[in-house]
Amino acid sequence: MITPSFLDHLNEPQQQAVMASEPALMVLAGAGSGKTRVLTRRLARLLHQGEAGIGEILAVTFTNKAALEMRERVAALLNLDESNARRLWIGTFHGMGARLLRTHAEVLGFDANFTILDSSDQQRLIKRLSEQKEFIDPYWSPKRLASSISRWKDDGLGPDDLGQTRMKASRDLLRISEFYQSYQDELRRLNAMDFGDLLSNCLKLWDRAPEVLALYQNRFRHLLVDEYQDANKVQYDWMRRLAVGGALCVVGDDDQLIYSWRGARLDNILKFEEDFPDARVIRLEQNYRSSANILKASGGLIDHNVGRKGKTLWTTGEAGAPLEVYVAEDGEDEARHVTRQILRLVPDKGFHEMAVLVRTSSQTRLFEQAFHDQNVPYRVSGGLRFMDRAEIKDAVCYLRLAHSFRDDLAFERIINVPSRKLGPKALEEIQAAARGAGGSLLEGARLVLGQKGLGPAALVQLQKFVQLMDEAHALLEVAHPVEALDKLLEESGYREAVDLDERRNDMRENLRELRIFLSQVDDLAGFLERAALESDPPGTERRDDGVSRVVISTLHAAKGLEFPVVFLVGLEEGLLPHKMAVDEGGAAAVEEERRLTYVGMTRAKEKLFLSHARMRRMYQRLEPAIASRFLKEIPADTVKKRETVITARRGVGIPRPRRPFY
DNA sequence: GTAACTCCTATTTTT
DNA sequence: TAGGAGTTAC
């Protein structure tokens, strides 16, 4: 029996997507076509109709936020209590990978409590390693090595597979592949995995232990994948292998693929039907978000892309207001103009109903300034994330080391924070001792205490540090982790160092917030896992101070959001499409920039403002800018003719504006 | 440890 | 060209 509520308020294709029983299903869901709705209803329906038990469906997303939302919505649809909701396998690719790997770590020779390195940990490790190995090459900077290795992992390439890349000289190839290998060795020695490993090590695990793979293949009768267009090679292989024996349903939109620089492959969508010959494809083309005008404008733009499946979004809604284009003198003028428009709209619209979307985060400064000047409340979406803040990482590293003495990376980070006069020299001493004994840095530190390689003052400090770790470790056995955190921050002098500095108000605030977060969890291992995998603690994103604020966001960070009023700014050659994309990526990269523009436009529900400037500060130099090619690709009849001609400011050689082409 | 200096880089950033 | 990171000198 079908409970009708699963199909309530769904259109025909949406209903089909919820009900479809094919072993492979691809839902091509256009922007604003009710994708999340379909996904959650489908999941709820499968459970409700008994097609799968609560632990037999695996749903993967790309962000923790999306996973959380899906879990909540499914739980609400089915009236699940908390313990049942928790049994749902809903999470990110990386979260699921970590879960699997912790369960079967020993197969790959890791401890179950391996540490997860974030990008900055990874970079620090690579830097240290390249210094150690005297791998010095102006081209292969640690930064480039780190990002290349990440990318190779995304593409499913190990140290021995670099021949498949477009690495130029074979001399490089050998050196780099050796370095890559030594990085992997080092990770193993540290009992650590980086983000890429969380996925690729799953594939290794399944190769090595087919019975483990079979276990999960049998368990999961249904596999659901959200934002499928953003899957990279490893993620694709991961889900494909897991889906054997069960049904696979992917939901995505080729027009919203904006992460190819992280390995996402358009091919996954274009070739789905080849890879799964019996696949059914359902298109969701009715848009419930934007006005007809906005839909026509964005559709006209995206039509210029060649590599796409092709969809035509439609709506029964009204035409709505035409798009407005503003030609600004420069970036400051553009920001002032946006501010004026916002203030003009504000009696009708709340600030929170409006958003400014930018290509690069450096553009946000201009708008922050203008908003500040006119007292427009705003919020910058993205920016520095909670878990990436120095004081939070420090605190987490104290906990990490107390939790696992083997965590050398945590040791390195905090051994001299706050300053204990244990600088590079002391660290070297400790490292040598650790290497000699084949142990961790903390063990090395214990050994150093019995030698006389360090001065007496340093030894006292080191002794205190080691003792603090031992005590905190013991405390973790018997008390709540929050008590250990308090002890660590107090007795290490960290708290004092922060308190002494008058300017550190935000630091204190952040540490307090971390403490609140920690007090709500019941096991430290789970907390550390989340700290590694989630860049914001739960609640941070949705925390609402009750103030209505304009959102300033990069285009990337805006995917999945919607606003009644959207300002899409900086539509200039070099910025959108971005110069680097045009120079390096060629036609494919321009298509991605076009998709990015499309994503921005389709965020708007009622009113879409576009703008570009005639002069733009680039690398701190004011340069003439020309209107983006994308503007010409937007159907002219969706755009309001400009009423006023902007006169050039006197002098300074600004070219007179040409007659606009729209 | 800190200040002064030099060098370098300058897109997006789910995990 | 500015701002940050890293280095050197005191």
XYZ file of C-alpha atoms (C1' of nucleotides) in Angstrom:
687
model
C 0.000 0.000 0.000
C 1.238 3.409 -0.885
C 0.725 6.061 1.659
C -0.463 8.914 -0.496
C 1.570 11.501 1.363
C 4.700 10.302 -0.418
C 3.236 11.503 -3.668
C 1.341 14.533 -2.429
C 2.026 17.723 -4.311
C 4.370 16.019 -6.729
C 4.131 16.366 -10.479
C 4.108 13.393 -12.803
C 7.870 12.964 -13.372
C 8.542 13.558 -9.695
C 6.121 10.812 -8.815
C 7.800 8.511 -11.300
C 11.170 9.218 -9.759
C 9.818 8.431 -6.311
C 8.172 5.202 -7.474
C 10.600 3.882 -10.092
C 11.835 0.361 -9.402
C 14.543 -0.016 -12.041
C 17.930 -1.218 -10.781
C 19.596 1.886 -12.178
C 17.890 5.244 -12.208
C 19.235 8.642 -13.100
C 17.125 11.648 -12.240
C 18.191 14.715 -14.164
C 16.850 17.436 -11.961
C 16.995 20.973 -13.255
C 17.582 23.911 -10.959
C 14.615 24.468 -8.676
C 12.777 21.352 -9.842
C 12.311 19.787 -6.431
C 15.326 17.524 -6.367
C 15.736 17.228 -2.631
C 12.066 16.606 -2.272
C 12.155 13.691 -4.678
C 15.191 12.187 -3.036
C 13.786 12.276 0.474
C 10.365 11.060 -0.599
C 11.936 8.196 -2.476
C 13.992 7.161 0.485
C 10.983 7.358 2.782
C 8.877 5.397 0.328
C 11.410 2.578 0.070
C 11.470 2.228 3.812
C 7.768 2.550 4.251
C 6.932 -0.033 1.627
C 9.395 -2.431 3.127
C 11.619 -2.560 0.077
C 14.513 -2.123 2.405
C 15.088 -2.081 6.122
C 16.326 0.975 7.883
C 19.927 -0.162 7.704
C 19.700 -1.336 4.120
C 19.647 1.967 2.315
C 22.765 4.022 1.796
C 22.301 7.669 0.860
C 25.357 9.749 0.080
C 25.724 13.479 -0.318
C 28.657 15.802 -0.721
C 28.141 18.053 2.245
C 27.346 17.411 5.854
C 24.653 20.022 5.631
C 22.860 18.158 2.856
C 23.166 14.891 4.769
C 21.749 16.427 7.899
C 18.864 17.940 6.007
C 18.036 14.656 4.328
C 18.100 12.775 7.588
C 15.794 15.271 9.232
C 13.345 15.297 6.375
C 13.161 11.518 6.117
C 12.750 11.207 9.849
C 9.908 13.713 9.727
C 8.186 11.961 6.825
C 8.262 8.617 8.585
C 7.869 9.872 12.100
C 11.062 8.146 13.151
C 12.275 8.521 16.665
C 15.814 9.607 17.228
C 17.351 6.204 17.678
C 15.864 4.954 14.442
C 16.813 8.111 12.598
C 20.342 7.508 13.715
C 20.348 4.051 12.187
C 19.842 5.495 8.713
C 22.980 5.314 6.605
C 22.935 8.889 5.401
C 26.174 10.785 5.125
C 28.882 12.227 2.970
C 31.136 10.103 0.808
C 33.996 10.897 3.142
C 32.033 10.225 6.292
C 30.908 6.853 4.984
C 34.422 6.053 3.874
C 35.759 6.835 7.326
C 33.113 4.679 8.935
C 33.921 1.713 6.732
C 37.641 2.117 7.159
C 37.464 2.344 10.923
C 35.527 -0.887 11.005
C 38.008 -2.728 8.823
C 41.189 -0.740 9.398
C 43.265 -3.774 10.242
C 42.878 -5.184 6.728
C 44.955 -2.277 5.449
C 47.338 -2.260 8.375
C 45.875 0.772 10.126
C 44.637 1.179 13.660
C 40.930 1.764 13.975
C 41.587 5.136 15.577
C 43.595 6.525 12.656
C 43.665 10.303 12.404
C 42.110 12.163 9.513
C 44.175 14.960 8.047
C 42.510 18.016 6.680
C 44.032 19.999 3.836
C 46.208 22.119 6.080
C 47.525 19.098 7.988
C 48.277 17.550 4.638
C 50.141 20.579 3.461
C 52.199 20.833 6.620
C 53.136 17.197 6.389
C 54.150 17.529 2.759
C 56.181 20.575 3.524
C 58.030 18.808 6.298
C 58.581 15.802 4.120
C 59.936 17.798 1.224
C 62.364 19.529 3.559
C 63.414 16.220 5.026
C 63.997 14.711 1.642
C 65.568 17.892 0.356
C 63.044 17.875 -2.368
C 63.412 21.451 -3.424
C 62.012 22.551 -6.703
C 60.611 25.980 -7.393
C 57.891 24.496 -9.531
C 56.932 21.677 -7.201
C 56.290 23.781 -4.140
C 54.772 21.954 -1.174
C 51.527 23.640 -2.017
C 51.551 22.371 -5.562
C 52.588 18.914 -4.439
C 49.723 18.824 -1.971
C 47.099 19.920 -4.428
C 48.426 17.637 -7.150
C 48.434 14.624 -4.885
C 44.886 15.397 -3.817
C 43.833 15.696 -7.400
C 45.523 12.437 -8.357
C 43.715 10.721 -5.564
C 40.440 12.166 -6.799
C 41.261 10.735 -10.191
C 42.029 7.360 -8.678
C 45.742 7.561 -9.439
C 48.291 6.142 -7.036
C 52.050 6.805 -7.037
C 52.562 4.243 -9.790
C 49.910 5.624 -12.075
C 51.366 9.025 -12.780
C 52.345 7.951 -16.266
C 48.708 8.510 -17.119
C 48.919 12.168 -16.239
C 50.180 14.869 -18.515
C 53.360 15.207 -16.584
C 55.918 16.528 -18.974
C 59.398 15.254 -18.287
C 59.846 11.647 -17.295
C 62.556 12.829 -14.940
C 59.849 14.655 -13.015
C 57.601 11.682 -13.231
C 59.955 9.430 -11.371
C 60.859 11.961 -8.713
C 57.291 12.958 -8.107
C 56.011 9.438 -7.991
C 58.692 8.587 -5.451
C 57.733 11.573 -3.388
C 54.064 10.654 -3.576
C 54.958 7.159 -2.418
C 56.986 8.445 0.498
C 54.069 10.642 1.502
C 51.830 7.583 1.531
C 54.418 5.689 3.588
C 54.567 8.542 6.035
C 50.801 8.588 6.381
C 50.844 4.928 7.207
C 53.597 5.414 9.740
C 51.522 8.142 11.360
C 48.412 5.986 11.250
C 46.732 8.767 9.310
C 44.652 9.253 6.201
C 43.962 12.380 4.218
C 40.596 13.174 2.647
C 41.448 11.402 -0.579
C 42.477 8.263 1.266
C 39.087 8.006 2.909
C 37.731 7.069 -0.487
C 40.604 5.412 -2.294
C 41.478 3.253 0.695
C 37.958 1.867 0.580
C 38.654 0.636 -2.935
C 41.921 -0.869 -1.719
C 40.144 -2.485 1.176
C 37.605 -4.083 -1.122
C 40.331 -5.323 -3.459
C 42.162 -6.888 -0.610
C 39.152 -8.272 1.184
C 36.377 -9.083 -1.289
C 34.326 -10.562 1.515
C 34.115 -7.116 3.097
C 32.839 -5.669 -0.153
C 30.323 -8.489 -0.456
C 29.128 -7.787 3.053
C 28.157 -4.243 2.139
C 26.898 -5.138 -1.313
C 24.504 -7.503 0.342
C 23.554 -5.124 3.057
C 22.655 -2.160 0.902
C 19.670 -2.924 -1.227
C 19.377 0.665 -2.312
C 22.010 3.286 -2.957
C 21.031 6.922 -3.425
C 23.476 9.577 -4.581
C 22.818 13.289 -4.432
C 24.599 15.934 -6.557
C 25.779 13.148 -8.777
C 27.297 15.559 -11.296
C 29.977 16.467 -8.778
C 31.230 12.909 -8.277
C 34.846 12.325 -9.165
C 36.447 9.150 -10.445
C 37.008 7.561 -7.069
C 33.540 8.385 -5.838
C 32.108 6.994 -9.018
C 34.032 3.717 -8.670
C 33.117 3.600 -5.011
C 29.378 3.764 -5.591
C 29.479 1.600 -8.658
C 31.126 -1.245 -6.839
C 28.905 -0.893 -3.859
C 25.731 -0.824 -5.928
C 26.278 -4.295 -7.351
C 23.481 -6.429 -6.034
C 21.284 -3.485 -5.145
C 19.529 -0.662 -6.902
C 21.265 2.595 -7.677
C 19.546 5.934 -7.940
C 21.517 9.053 -8.750
C 20.197 12.579 -8.833
C 22.028 15.413 -10.475
C 22.142 18.193 -12.997
C 24.849 18.399 -15.622
C 24.185 22.126 -15.916
C 25.233 22.656 -12.329
C 28.575 20.907 -12.412
C 30.971 23.461 -10.965
C 33.602 21.354 -9.262
C 35.536 19.835 -12.132
C 38.663 21.396 -10.646
C 38.158 18.917 -7.854
C 37.845 15.991 -10.146
C 34.109 16.033 -10.910
C 33.458 14.500 -14.300
C 30.769 15.472 -16.733
C 31.263 12.024 -18.218
C 29.579 10.439 -15.236
C 26.305 11.928 -16.358
C 26.831 11.720 -20.069
C 27.831 8.075 -19.905
C 25.519 6.814 -17.213
C 23.358 5.005 -19.726
C 26.380 3.292 -21.235
C 27.646 2.121 -17.888
C 24.223 0.964 -16.809
C 22.538 -0.315 -19.967
C 19.174 -0.890 -18.311
C 19.147 2.497 -16.741
C 16.067 4.594 -16.690
C 16.404 8.332 -17.004
C 13.807 10.700 -15.654
C 13.944 14.417 -16.268
C 12.554 16.958 -13.857
C 12.027 20.070 -15.910
C 9.278 21.925 -14.178
C 10.756 24.729 -12.159
C 9.079 25.931 -8.995
C 11.538 28.581 -8.018
C 12.101 31.310 -10.553
C 9.944 33.617 -12.614
C 9.475 32.723 -16.278
C 11.736 35.574 -17.264
C 14.613 34.453 -15.100
C 14.146 30.929 -16.378
C 14.219 32.040 -19.974
C 17.270 34.185 -19.420
C 19.276 31.488 -17.675
C 18.068 28.812 -20.074
C 19.171 30.928 -23.034
C 22.598 31.234 -21.490
C 23.139 27.574 -20.694
C 21.993 26.600 -24.176
C 25.368 27.824 -25.357
C 27.035 24.877 -23.689
C 27.771 22.013 -26.039
C 28.582 19.266 -23.575
C 25.243 18.752 -21.898
C 22.356 16.369 -21.804
C 19.901 19.118 -22.594
C 16.865 20.069 -20.586
C 14.328 22.795 -21.010
C 13.000 24.136 -17.786
C 9.511 25.545 -17.733
C 7.161 27.062 -15.251
C 3.500 27.843 -14.940
C 4.407 30.976 -13.056
C 4.285 34.535 -14.290
C 6.835 36.236 -16.473
C 7.881 38.467 -13.623
C 10.135 41.462 -13.802
C 12.784 41.712 -16.492
C 16.440 41.415 -15.574
C 18.235 44.671 -14.982
C 21.762 45.340 -16.080
C 23.893 48.048 -14.558
C 27.147 49.267 -16.028
C 29.279 50.591 -13.218
C 32.251 52.879 -13.394
C 34.300 50.569 -11.235
C 33.959 48.039 -8.461
C 33.191 50.634 -5.809
C 30.485 52.153 -7.941
C 29.011 48.722 -8.521
C 28.892 48.067 -4.791
C 27.266 51.450 -4.145
C 24.698 50.751 -6.821
C 23.814 47.390 -5.288
C 23.526 49.075 -1.905
C 21.137 51.683 -3.317
C 18.988 49.022 -4.904
C 18.840 47.068 -1.687
C 17.790 50.114 0.286
C 15.183 50.914 -2.332
C 13.727 47.404 -2.121
C 13.921 47.062 1.590
C 10.464 48.109 2.693
C 9.092 45.263 0.570
C 11.844 42.759 1.082
C 13.754 41.779 4.154
C 17.538 42.000 3.949
C 17.738 38.244 4.276
C 15.749 37.841 1.087
C 18.527 39.380 -0.962
C 21.908 38.050 -1.951
C 25.004 39.319 -3.722
C 26.825 36.605 -5.638
C 30.465 37.046 -6.566
C 32.954 35.001 -8.531
C 35.946 35.479 -6.279
C 36.023 36.026 -2.563
C 38.188 39.121 -3.014
C 35.135 40.849 -4.444
C 33.330 40.546 -1.135
C 35.455 43.296 0.422
C 33.933 45.926 -1.861
C 30.432 45.017 -0.790
C 31.276 44.744 2.872
C 32.640 48.259 2.713
C 29.629 49.686 0.910
C 27.164 47.899 3.185
C 29.034 49.036 6.224
C 28.937 52.655 5.017
C 25.181 52.553 4.544
C 24.395 50.429 7.592
C 23.119 47.521 5.564
C 23.322 44.370 7.703
C 25.083 41.567 5.905
C 26.587 38.132 6.350
C 29.427 36.684 4.335
C 28.692 33.081 3.581
C 31.681 30.795 3.637
C 34.785 32.620 4.708
C 36.965 31.232 7.447
C 35.312 28.164 8.825
C 34.972 27.441 12.488
C 37.137 24.355 12.574
C 39.818 26.082 10.526
C 40.408 28.775 13.092
C 43.811 28.599 14.711
C 42.585 28.485 18.307
C 40.082 25.754 17.503
C 42.692 23.658 15.762
C 45.054 24.135 18.667
C 42.448 23.024 21.159
C 41.461 20.056 19.014
C 45.101 19.050 18.700
C 45.484 19.065 22.474
C 42.568 16.678 22.628
C 43.899 14.619 19.769
C 47.234 14.072 21.414
C 45.694 13.256 24.769
C 43.420 10.816 22.987
C 46.107 9.198 20.889
C 49.747 9.497 21.849
C 50.727 8.478 18.352
C 49.316 11.635 16.813
C 52.612 13.241 15.808
C 50.973 15.955 13.773
C 49.032 17.134 16.772
C 52.233 17.010 18.825
C 54.075 19.173 16.350
C 51.339 21.723 16.269
C 51.037 22.268 20.001
C 54.417 21.445 21.478
C 55.340 25.113 21.386
C 51.876 26.669 21.584
C 51.805 28.555 23.812
C 55.515 29.159 23.709
C 57.476 26.805 25.937
C 60.812 27.714 24.453
C 60.695 24.392 22.716
C 61.538 25.625 19.268
C 62.923 23.959 16.162
C 66.016 22.786 17.937
C 64.130 21.013 20.687
C 61.776 19.517 18.184
C 64.674 18.191 16.184
C 66.060 16.567 19.281
C 62.728 14.956 20.024
C 62.329 13.787 16.455
C 65.755 12.203 16.508
C 64.970 10.368 19.715
C 61.641 9.222 18.317
C 63.256 7.965 15.127
C 65.909 6.153 17.081
C 63.316 4.312 19.116
C 60.965 3.862 16.202
C 58.211 5.519 18.183
C 56.026 8.567 18.278
C 57.128 12.081 19.070
C 55.604 11.873 22.505
C 57.727 8.811 23.159
C 60.679 10.693 21.772
C 59.936 13.461 24.238
C 60.003 10.979 27.107
C 63.379 9.744 25.956
C 64.756 13.255 25.650
C 63.816 13.846 29.280
C 66.346 11.231 30.290
C 69.124 12.719 28.176
C 70.889 16.005 28.415
C 70.487 17.322 24.901
C 68.326 20.189 26.114
C 68.820 22.975 28.561
C 67.325 22.677 32.061
C 64.568 25.224 31.419
C 63.441 23.416 28.299
C 63.494 20.097 30.108
C 61.210 21.412 32.824
C 58.771 22.645 30.219
C 58.894 19.377 28.334
C 58.404 17.433 31.525
C 55.309 19.486 32.307
C 53.953 18.968 28.841
C 54.386 15.208 28.890
C 52.904 14.971 32.335
C 49.909 17.041 31.302
C 49.289 14.669 28.435
C 49.481 11.637 30.683
C 47.085 13.162 33.142
C 44.654 14.271 30.483
C 44.816 10.833 28.923
C 43.937 9.238 32.231
C 41.189 11.765 32.789
C 39.606 10.823 29.483
C 39.171 7.314 30.799
C 37.024 8.369 33.691
C 35.553 11.772 32.919
C 33.735 13.647 30.225
C 36.041 14.976 27.476
C 35.065 18.509 28.402
C 36.898 18.094 31.688
C 39.982 17.015 29.824
C 39.699 20.018 27.521
C 39.443 22.376 30.480
C 42.438 20.795 32.121
C 44.491 20.899 28.938
C 43.756 24.517 28.131
C 44.196 25.603 31.721
C 47.369 23.793 32.634
C 49.069 24.231 29.300
C 48.783 27.964 29.785
C 46.822 28.277 26.562
C 43.857 29.866 28.232
C 46.063 32.326 30.027
C 47.845 33.275 26.834
C 44.523 33.987 25.180
C 43.183 35.863 28.185
C 46.231 38.082 28.420
C 45.729 39.356 24.927
C 43.065 42.019 24.873
C 42.569 41.623 21.157
C 41.642 37.983 21.480
C 37.992 38.414 22.283
C 36.832 36.388 19.311
C 39.256 33.629 20.234
C 37.782 33.356 23.689
C 34.323 33.340 22.185
C 35.240 30.572 19.749
C 36.809 28.443 22.441
C 33.706 28.850 24.525
C 31.644 27.699 21.584
C 33.887 24.688 21.083
C 33.437 23.821 24.724
C 29.664 23.950 24.388
C 29.842 21.740 21.352
C 32.097 19.254 23.090
C 29.916 19.141 26.181
C 27.062 17.861 24.038
C 28.876 14.793 22.749
C 29.412 11.648 24.688
C 32.486 10.149 23.126
C 35.669 11.863 22.173
C 36.430 9.658 19.192
C 33.151 10.640 17.582
C 33.819 14.279 18.306
C 37.277 14.159 16.766
C 35.863 12.454 13.712
C 33.388 15.230 13.259
C 35.981 17.861 13.930
C 38.031 16.411 11.089
C 35.197 15.954 8.640
C 32.903 18.868 9.347
C 34.219 22.318 8.885
C 31.447 23.826 10.944
C 29.976 22.395 14.118
C 26.281 21.648 13.892
C 24.121 24.612 14.578
C 26.666 27.163 13.469
C 25.214 27.435 10.016
C 21.669 27.706 11.135
C 22.374 29.775 14.171
C 20.188 32.760 13.781
C 20.791 35.898 15.738
C 17.418 37.109 14.599
C 18.893 39.874 12.474
C 17.836 39.963 8.853
C 20.977 40.210 6.755
C 21.911 40.425 3.113
C 23.968 37.406 2.121
C 27.239 37.882 0.294
C 28.391 34.599 -1.181
C 30.664 33.178 -3.819
C 28.875 31.468 -6.657
C 30.252 28.114 -5.563
C 28.945 28.466 -2.051
C 25.517 29.547 -3.315
C 24.619 26.267 -4.955
C 21.465 24.848 -3.438
C 20.281 28.185 -2.041
C 17.565 30.502 -3.283
C 16.669 34.145 -2.740
C 13.825 36.363 -3.923
C 16.343 38.975 -5.053
C 19.784 38.218 -6.465
C 22.562 40.542 -7.536
C 25.002 38.782 -9.822
C 27.961 41.103 -10.049
C 31.269 41.418 -11.868
C 30.057 40.073 -15.196
C 33.276 40.890 -16.951
C 35.736 39.090 -19.146
C 38.513 37.914 -16.882
C 36.295 37.629 -13.847
C 33.309 35.703 -15.166
C 34.552 33.810 -17.105
C 37.600 33.957 -14.920
C 40.875 34.640 -16.674
C 42.574 31.586 -15.278
C 39.831 29.334 -16.532
C 40.002 30.837 -20.013
C 43.794 30.693 -20.164
C 44.316 27.219 -18.847
C 41.190 25.232 -19.374
C 40.070 26.324 -22.831
C 36.564 25.666 -24.070
C 35.645 23.167 -21.361
C 36.601 25.622 -18.669
C 34.537 28.369 -20.252
C 31.587 26.004 -20.193
C 32.136 25.509 -16.496
C 32.217 29.265 -15.983
C 28.985 29.456 -17.914
C 27.468 26.850 -15.615
C 28.649 28.878 -12.679
C 26.861 31.909 -14.064
C 23.825 29.744 -14.649
C 23.869 28.515 -11.081
C 24.007 32.125 -9.921
C 21.103 33.248 -12.094
C 18.896 30.338 -11.102
C 19.238 31.213 -7.414
C 16.857 34.124 -8.034
C 13.137 33.716 -7.506
C 11.705 37.091 -8.425
C 14.271 39.677 -9.287
C 17.674 39.335 -10.866
C 20.127 42.199 -11.162
C 23.254 41.867 -13.269
C 26.143 44.259 -13.311
C 29.626 44.814 -14.603
C 32.167 47.578 -14.242
C 34.151 49.410 -16.897
C 37.198 49.591 -14.731
C 38.225 46.854 -12.352
C 41.061 46.618 -9.900
C 42.972 43.489 -10.790
C 46.083 42.655 -8.836
C 45.805 46.104 -7.333
C 45.916 47.737 -10.709
C 42.951 49.560 -12.140
C 42.321 48.151 -15.577
C 39.631 48.590 -18.175
C 37.170 45.731 -18.157
C 34.825 44.616 -20.871
C 31.429 43.110 -20.422
C 31.274 39.340 -20.115
C 30.487 37.304 -23.202
C 27.789 35.670 -21.110
C 25.779 38.886 -21.099
C 25.426 38.675 -24.853
C 24.203 35.128 -24.564
C 21.261 36.066 -22.408
C 18.158 36.536 -24.575
C 17.694 40.271 -25.093
C 13.949 40.225 -24.503
C 14.401 39.140 -20.905
C 16.442 42.206 -20.055
C 15.199 45.682 -19.319
C 16.628 48.371 -21.556
C 18.764 50.805 -19.731
C 17.058 54.144 -19.277
C 19.945 56.329 -18.417
C 23.234 56.531 -20.186
C 26.077 56.735 -17.780
C 28.448 59.484 -18.681
C 32.091 58.859 -18.314
C 33.812 60.713 -15.579
C 35.956 63.509 -16.817
C 39.461 62.827 -17.870
C 41.632 59.925 -16.812
C 41.344 58.243 -20.152
C 38.389 56.058 -19.416
C 37.063 54.822 -22.726
C 33.592 56.081 -23.524
C 31.051 53.374 -23.038
C 30.006 51.703 -26.210
C 26.368 51.336 -26.887
C 25.305 48.274 -24.957
C 24.456 45.236 -26.996
C 21.530 44.120 -24.937
C 61.066 36.642 20.698
C 60.403 40.229 17.808
C 61.087 43.444 14.254
C 62.523 44.331 9.909
C 63.145 42.606 5.694
C 62.476 39.926 1.390
C 59.947 37.206 -1.529
C 56.006 35.710 -3.680
C 51.557 35.374 -5.276
C 47.331 36.844 -6.666
C 39.882 31.152 -8.461
C 36.490 28.569 -7.002
C 37.313 25.203 -1.811
C 31.551 20.213 -0.517
C 35.479 16.705 2.553
C 50.488 46.689 -5.542
C 49.271 44.755 -1.214
C 49.309 41.453 1.937
C 50.967 37.258 3.802
C 54.512 34.013 4.588
C 58.916 33.107 5.500
C 63.628 34.569 6.740
C 67.122 37.041 8.896
C 69.163 39.896 12.271
C 69.381 41.651 16.609
